[in-house]
CSV table of N, CA and C and ligand atoms in Angstrom, one decimal:
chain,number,residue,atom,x,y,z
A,118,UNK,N,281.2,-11.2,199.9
A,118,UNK,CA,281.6,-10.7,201.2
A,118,UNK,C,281.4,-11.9,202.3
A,119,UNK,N,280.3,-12.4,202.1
A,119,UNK,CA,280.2,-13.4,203.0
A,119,UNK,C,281.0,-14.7,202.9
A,120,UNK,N,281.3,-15.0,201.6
A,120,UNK,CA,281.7,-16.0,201.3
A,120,UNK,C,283.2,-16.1,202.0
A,121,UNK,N,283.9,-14.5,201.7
A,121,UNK,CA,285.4,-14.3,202.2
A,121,UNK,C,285.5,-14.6,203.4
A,122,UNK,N,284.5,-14.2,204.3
A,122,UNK,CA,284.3,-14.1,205.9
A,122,UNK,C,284.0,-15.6,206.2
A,123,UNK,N,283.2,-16.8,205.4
A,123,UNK,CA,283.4,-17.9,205.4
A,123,UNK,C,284.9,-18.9,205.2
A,124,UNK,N,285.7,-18.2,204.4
A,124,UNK,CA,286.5,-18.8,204.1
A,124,UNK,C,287.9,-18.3,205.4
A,125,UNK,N,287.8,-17.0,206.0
A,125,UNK,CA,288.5,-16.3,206.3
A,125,UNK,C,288.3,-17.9,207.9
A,126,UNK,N,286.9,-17.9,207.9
A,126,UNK,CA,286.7,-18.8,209.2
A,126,UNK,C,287.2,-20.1,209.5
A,127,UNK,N,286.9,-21.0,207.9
A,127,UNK,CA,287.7,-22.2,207.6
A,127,UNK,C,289.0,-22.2,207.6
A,128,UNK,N,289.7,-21.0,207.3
A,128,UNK,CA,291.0,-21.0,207.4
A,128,UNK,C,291.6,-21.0,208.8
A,129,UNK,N,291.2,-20.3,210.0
A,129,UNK,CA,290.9,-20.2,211.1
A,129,UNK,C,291.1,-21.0,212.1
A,130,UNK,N,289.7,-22.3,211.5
A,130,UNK,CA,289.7,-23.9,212.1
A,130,UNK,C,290.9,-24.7,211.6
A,131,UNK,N,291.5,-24.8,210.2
A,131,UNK,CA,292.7,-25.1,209.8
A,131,UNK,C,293.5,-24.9,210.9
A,132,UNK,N,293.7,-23.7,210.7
A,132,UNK,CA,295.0,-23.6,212.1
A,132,UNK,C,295.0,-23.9,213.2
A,133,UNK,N,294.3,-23.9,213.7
A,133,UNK,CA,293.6,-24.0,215.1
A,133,UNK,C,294.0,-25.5,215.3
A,134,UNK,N,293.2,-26.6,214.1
A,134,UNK,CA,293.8,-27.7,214.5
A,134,UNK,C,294.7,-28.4,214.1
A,135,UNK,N,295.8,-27.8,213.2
A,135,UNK,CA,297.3,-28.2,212.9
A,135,UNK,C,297.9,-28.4,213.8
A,136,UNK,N,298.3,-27.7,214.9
A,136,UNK,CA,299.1,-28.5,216.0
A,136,UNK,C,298.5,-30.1,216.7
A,137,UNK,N,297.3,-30.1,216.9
A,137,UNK,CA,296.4,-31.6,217.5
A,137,UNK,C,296.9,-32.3,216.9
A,138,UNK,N,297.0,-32.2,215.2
A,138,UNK,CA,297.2,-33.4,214.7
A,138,UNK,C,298.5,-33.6,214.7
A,139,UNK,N,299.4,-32.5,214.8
A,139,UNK,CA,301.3,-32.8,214.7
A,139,UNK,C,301.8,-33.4,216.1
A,140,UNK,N,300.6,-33.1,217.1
A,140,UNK,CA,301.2,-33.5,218.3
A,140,UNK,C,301.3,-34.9,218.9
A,141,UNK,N,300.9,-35.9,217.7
A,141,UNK,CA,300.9,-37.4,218.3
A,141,UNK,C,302.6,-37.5,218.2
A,142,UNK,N,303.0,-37.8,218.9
A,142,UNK,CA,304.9,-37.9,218.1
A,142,UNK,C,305.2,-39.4,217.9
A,143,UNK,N,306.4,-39.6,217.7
A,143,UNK,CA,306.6,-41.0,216.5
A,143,UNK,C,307.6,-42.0,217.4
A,144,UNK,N,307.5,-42.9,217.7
A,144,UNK,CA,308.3,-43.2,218.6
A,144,UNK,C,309.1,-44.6,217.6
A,145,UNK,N,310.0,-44.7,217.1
A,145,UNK,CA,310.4,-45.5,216.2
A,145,UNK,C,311.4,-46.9,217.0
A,146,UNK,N,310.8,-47.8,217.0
A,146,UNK,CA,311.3,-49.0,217.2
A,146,UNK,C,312.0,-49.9,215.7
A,147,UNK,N,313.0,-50.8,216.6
A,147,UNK,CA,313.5,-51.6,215.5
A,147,UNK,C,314.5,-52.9,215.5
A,148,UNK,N,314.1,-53.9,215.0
A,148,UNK,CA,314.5,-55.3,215.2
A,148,UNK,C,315.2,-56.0,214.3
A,149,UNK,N,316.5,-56.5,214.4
A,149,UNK,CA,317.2,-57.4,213.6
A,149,UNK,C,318.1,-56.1,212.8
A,150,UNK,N,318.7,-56.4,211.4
A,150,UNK,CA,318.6,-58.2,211.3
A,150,UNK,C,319.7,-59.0,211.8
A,151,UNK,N,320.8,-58.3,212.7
A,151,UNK,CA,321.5,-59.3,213.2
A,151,UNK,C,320.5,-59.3,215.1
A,152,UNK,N,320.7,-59.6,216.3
A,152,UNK,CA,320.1,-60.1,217.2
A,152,UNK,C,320.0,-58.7,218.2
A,153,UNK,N,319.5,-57.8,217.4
A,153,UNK,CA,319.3,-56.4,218.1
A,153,UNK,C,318.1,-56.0,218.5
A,154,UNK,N,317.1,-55.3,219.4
A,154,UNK,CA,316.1,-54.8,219.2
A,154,UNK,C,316.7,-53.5,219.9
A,155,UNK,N,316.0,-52.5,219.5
A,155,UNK,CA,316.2,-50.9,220.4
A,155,UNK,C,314.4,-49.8,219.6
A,156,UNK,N,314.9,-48.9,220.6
A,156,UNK,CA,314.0,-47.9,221.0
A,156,UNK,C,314.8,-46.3,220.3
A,157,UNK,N,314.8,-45.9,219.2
A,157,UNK,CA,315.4,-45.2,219.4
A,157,UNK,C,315.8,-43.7,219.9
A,158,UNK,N,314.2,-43.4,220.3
A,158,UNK,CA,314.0,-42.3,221.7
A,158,UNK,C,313.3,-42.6,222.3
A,159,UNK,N,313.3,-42.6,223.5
A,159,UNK,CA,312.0,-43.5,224.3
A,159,UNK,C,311.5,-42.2,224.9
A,160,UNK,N,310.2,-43.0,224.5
A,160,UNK,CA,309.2,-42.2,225.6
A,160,UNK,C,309.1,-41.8,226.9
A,161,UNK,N,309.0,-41.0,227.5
A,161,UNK,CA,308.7,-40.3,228.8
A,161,UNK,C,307.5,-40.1,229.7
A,162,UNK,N,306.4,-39.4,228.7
A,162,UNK,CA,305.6,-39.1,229.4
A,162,UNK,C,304.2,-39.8,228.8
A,163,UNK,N,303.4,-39.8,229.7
A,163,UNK,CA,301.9,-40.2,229.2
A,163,UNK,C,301.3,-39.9,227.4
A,164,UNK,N,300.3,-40.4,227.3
A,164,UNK,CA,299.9,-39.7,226.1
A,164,UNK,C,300.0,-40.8,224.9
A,165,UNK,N,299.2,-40.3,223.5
A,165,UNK,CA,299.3,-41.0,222.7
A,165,UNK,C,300.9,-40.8,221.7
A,166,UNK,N,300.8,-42.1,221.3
A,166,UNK,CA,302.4,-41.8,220.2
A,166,UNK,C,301.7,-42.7,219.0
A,167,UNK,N,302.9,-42.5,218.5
A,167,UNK,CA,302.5,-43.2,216.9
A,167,UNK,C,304.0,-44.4,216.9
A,168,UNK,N,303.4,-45.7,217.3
A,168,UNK,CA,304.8,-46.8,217.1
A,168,UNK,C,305.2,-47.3,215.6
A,169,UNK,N,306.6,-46.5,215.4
A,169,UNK,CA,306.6,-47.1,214.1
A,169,UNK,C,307.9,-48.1,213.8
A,170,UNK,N,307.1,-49.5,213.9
A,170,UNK,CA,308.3,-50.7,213.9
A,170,UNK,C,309.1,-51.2,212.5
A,171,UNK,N,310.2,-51.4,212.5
A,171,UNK,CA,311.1,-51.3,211.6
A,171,UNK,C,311.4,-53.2,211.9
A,172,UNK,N,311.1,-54.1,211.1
A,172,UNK,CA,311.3,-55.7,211.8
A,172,UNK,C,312.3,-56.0,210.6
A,173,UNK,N,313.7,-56.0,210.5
A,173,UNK,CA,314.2,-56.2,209.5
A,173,UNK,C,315.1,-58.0,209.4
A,174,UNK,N,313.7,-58.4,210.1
A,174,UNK,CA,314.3,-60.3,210.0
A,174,UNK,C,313.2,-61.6,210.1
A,175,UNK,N,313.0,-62.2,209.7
A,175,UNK,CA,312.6,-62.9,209.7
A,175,UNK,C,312.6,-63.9,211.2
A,176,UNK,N,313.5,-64.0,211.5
A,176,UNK,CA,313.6,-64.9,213.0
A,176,UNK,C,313.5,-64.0,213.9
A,177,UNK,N,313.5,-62.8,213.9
A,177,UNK,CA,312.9,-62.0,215.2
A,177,UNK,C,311.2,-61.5,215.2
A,178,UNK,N,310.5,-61.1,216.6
A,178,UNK,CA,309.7,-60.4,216.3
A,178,UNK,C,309.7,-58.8,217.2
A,179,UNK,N,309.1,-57.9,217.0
A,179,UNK,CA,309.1,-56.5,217.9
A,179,UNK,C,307.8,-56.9,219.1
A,180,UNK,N,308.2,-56.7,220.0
A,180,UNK,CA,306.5,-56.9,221.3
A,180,UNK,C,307.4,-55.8,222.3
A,181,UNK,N,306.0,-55.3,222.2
A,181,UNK,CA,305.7,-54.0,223.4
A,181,UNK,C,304.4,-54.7,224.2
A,182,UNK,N,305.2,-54.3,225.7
A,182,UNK,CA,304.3,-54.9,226.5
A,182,UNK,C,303.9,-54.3,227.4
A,183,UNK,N,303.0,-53.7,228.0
A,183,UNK,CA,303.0,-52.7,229.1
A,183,UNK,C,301.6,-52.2,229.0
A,184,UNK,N,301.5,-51.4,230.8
A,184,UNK,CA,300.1,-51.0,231.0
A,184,UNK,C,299.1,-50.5,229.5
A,185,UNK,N,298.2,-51.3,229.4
A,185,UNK,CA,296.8,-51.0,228.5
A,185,UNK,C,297.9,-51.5,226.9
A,186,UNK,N,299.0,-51.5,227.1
A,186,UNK,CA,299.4,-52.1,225.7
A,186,UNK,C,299.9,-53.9,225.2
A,187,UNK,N,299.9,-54.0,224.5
A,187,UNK,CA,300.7,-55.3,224.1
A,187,UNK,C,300.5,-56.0,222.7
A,188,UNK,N,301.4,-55.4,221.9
A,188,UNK,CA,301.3,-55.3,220.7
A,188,UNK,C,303.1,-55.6,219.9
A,189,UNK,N,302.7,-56.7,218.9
A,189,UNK,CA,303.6,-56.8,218.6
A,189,UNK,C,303.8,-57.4,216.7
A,190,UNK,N,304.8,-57.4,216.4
A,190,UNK,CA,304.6,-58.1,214.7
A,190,UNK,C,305.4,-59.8,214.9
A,191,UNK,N,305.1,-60.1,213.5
A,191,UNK,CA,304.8,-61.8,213.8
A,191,UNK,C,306.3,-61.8,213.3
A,192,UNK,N,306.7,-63.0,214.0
A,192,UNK,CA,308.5,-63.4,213.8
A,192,UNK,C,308.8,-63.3,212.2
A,193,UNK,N,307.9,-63.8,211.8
A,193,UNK,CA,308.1,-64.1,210.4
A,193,UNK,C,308.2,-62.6,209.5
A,194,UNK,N,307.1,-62.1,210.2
A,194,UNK,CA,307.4,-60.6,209.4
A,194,UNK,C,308.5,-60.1,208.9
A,195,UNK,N,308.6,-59.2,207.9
A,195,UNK,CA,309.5,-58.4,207.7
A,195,UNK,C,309.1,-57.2,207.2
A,196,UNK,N,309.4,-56.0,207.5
A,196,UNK,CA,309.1,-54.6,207.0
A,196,UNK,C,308.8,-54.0,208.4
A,197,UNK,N,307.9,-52.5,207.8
A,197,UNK,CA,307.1,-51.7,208.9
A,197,UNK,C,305.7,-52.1,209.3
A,198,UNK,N,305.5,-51.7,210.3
A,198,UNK,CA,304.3,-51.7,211.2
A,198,UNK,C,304.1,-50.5,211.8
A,199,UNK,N,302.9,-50.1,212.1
A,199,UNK,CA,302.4,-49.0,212.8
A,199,UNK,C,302.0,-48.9,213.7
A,200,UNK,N,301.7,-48.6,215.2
A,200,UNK,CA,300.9,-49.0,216.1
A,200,UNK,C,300.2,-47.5,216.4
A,201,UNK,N,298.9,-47.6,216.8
A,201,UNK,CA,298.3,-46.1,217.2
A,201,UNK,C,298.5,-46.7,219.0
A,202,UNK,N,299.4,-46.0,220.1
A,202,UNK,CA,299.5,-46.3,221.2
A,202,UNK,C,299.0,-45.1,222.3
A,203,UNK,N,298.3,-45.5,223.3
A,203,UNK,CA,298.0,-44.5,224.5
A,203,UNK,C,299.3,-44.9,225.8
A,204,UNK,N,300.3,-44.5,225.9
A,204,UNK,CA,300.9,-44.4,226.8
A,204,UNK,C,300.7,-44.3,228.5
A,205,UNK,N,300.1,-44.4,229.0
A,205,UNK,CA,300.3,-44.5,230.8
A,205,UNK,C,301.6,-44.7,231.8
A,206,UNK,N,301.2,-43.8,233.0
A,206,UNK,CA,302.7,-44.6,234.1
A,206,UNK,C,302.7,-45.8,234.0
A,207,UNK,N,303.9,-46.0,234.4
A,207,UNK,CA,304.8,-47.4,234.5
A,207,UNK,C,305.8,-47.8,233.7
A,208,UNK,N,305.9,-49.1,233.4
A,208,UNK,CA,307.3,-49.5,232.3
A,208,UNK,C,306.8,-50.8,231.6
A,209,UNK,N,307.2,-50.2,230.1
A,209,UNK,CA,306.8,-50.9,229.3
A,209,UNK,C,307.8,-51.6,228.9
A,210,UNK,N,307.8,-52.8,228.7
A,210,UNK,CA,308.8,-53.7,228.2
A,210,UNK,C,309.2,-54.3,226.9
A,211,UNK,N,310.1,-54.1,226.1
A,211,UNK,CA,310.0,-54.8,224.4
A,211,UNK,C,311.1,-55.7,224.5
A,212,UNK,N,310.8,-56.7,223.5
A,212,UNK,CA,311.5,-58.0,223.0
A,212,UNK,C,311.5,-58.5,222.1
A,213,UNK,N,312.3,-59.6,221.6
A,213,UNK,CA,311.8,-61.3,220.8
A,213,UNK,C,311.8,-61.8,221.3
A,214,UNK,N,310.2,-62.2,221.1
A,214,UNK,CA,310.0,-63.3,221.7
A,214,UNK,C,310.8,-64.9,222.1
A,215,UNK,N,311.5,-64.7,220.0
A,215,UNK,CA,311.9,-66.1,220.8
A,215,UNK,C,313.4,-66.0,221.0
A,216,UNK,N,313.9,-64.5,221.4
A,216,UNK,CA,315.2,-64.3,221.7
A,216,UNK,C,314.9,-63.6,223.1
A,217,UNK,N,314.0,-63.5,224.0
A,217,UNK,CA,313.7,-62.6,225.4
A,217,UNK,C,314.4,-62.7,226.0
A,218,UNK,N,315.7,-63.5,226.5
A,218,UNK,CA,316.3,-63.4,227.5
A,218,UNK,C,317.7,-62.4,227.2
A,219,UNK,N,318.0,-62.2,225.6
A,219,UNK,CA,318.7,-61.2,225.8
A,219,UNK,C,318.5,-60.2,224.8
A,220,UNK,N,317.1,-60.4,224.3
A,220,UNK,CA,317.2,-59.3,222.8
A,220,UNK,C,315.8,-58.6,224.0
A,221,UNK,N,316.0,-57.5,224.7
A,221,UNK,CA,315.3,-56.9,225.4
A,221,UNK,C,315.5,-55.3,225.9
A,222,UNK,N,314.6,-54.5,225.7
A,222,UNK,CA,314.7,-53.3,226.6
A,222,UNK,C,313.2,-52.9,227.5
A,223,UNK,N,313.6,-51.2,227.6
A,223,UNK,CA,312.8,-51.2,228.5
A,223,UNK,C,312.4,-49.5,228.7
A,224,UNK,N,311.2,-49.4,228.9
A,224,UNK,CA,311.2,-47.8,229.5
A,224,UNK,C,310.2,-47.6,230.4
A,225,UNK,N,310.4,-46.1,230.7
A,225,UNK,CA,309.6,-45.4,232.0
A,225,UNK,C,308.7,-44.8,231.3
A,226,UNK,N,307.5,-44.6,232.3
A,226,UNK,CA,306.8,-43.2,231.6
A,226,UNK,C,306.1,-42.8,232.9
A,227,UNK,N,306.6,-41.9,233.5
A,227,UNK,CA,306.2,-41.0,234.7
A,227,UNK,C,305.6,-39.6,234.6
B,410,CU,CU1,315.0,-62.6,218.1
């Protein structure tokens, strides 16, 4: 009896915190491999997200720049990367580096 009423309670806390953990959302970035970088839902509001970079070149790199962030993978990279990110107001800026003047975007988060 007690054990069911134990278990009945674990199952409980289960649920309770399945949404916390579903609620970081995924914000998927992605670079090359012809001279592209994009965002492909941008962020909006504050909060944590989960960056997940797609670098599919060798002569590019992905950099996010912006309040409390700045994070990016190395030119030479190629594959995925993951970033754990805390979001704040203002505008965060992404690039290559050694393409910045026109492989560039941009977002808000108000
Ligand atoms: Cu580039």
């Amino acid at each position: 009896m007690r054990t069911r009423f134990l278990l009945a309670l674990l199952a409980a806390a289960l649920v309770a915190a399945l949404p916390a953990m579903a609620a970081t959302p995924t914000v998927k970035g992605s670079v090359g491999p012809g001279f592209v970088i994009s965002i492909a839902t941008k962020p909006t509001k504050p909060g944590k997200v989960k960056l997940v970079v797609s670098d599919k070149a060798s002569i590019h790199d992905f950099h996010l720049v912006g309040p409390g962030v700045n994070v990016k993978t190395d030119v030479s990279f190629v594959g995925t990367k993951t970033f754990a990110l805390t979001l704040k107001k203002g505008t965060y800026r992404f690039f290559c580096d050694p393409h910045k003047s026109f492989m560039k975007g941009s977002f808000t988060i108000r």
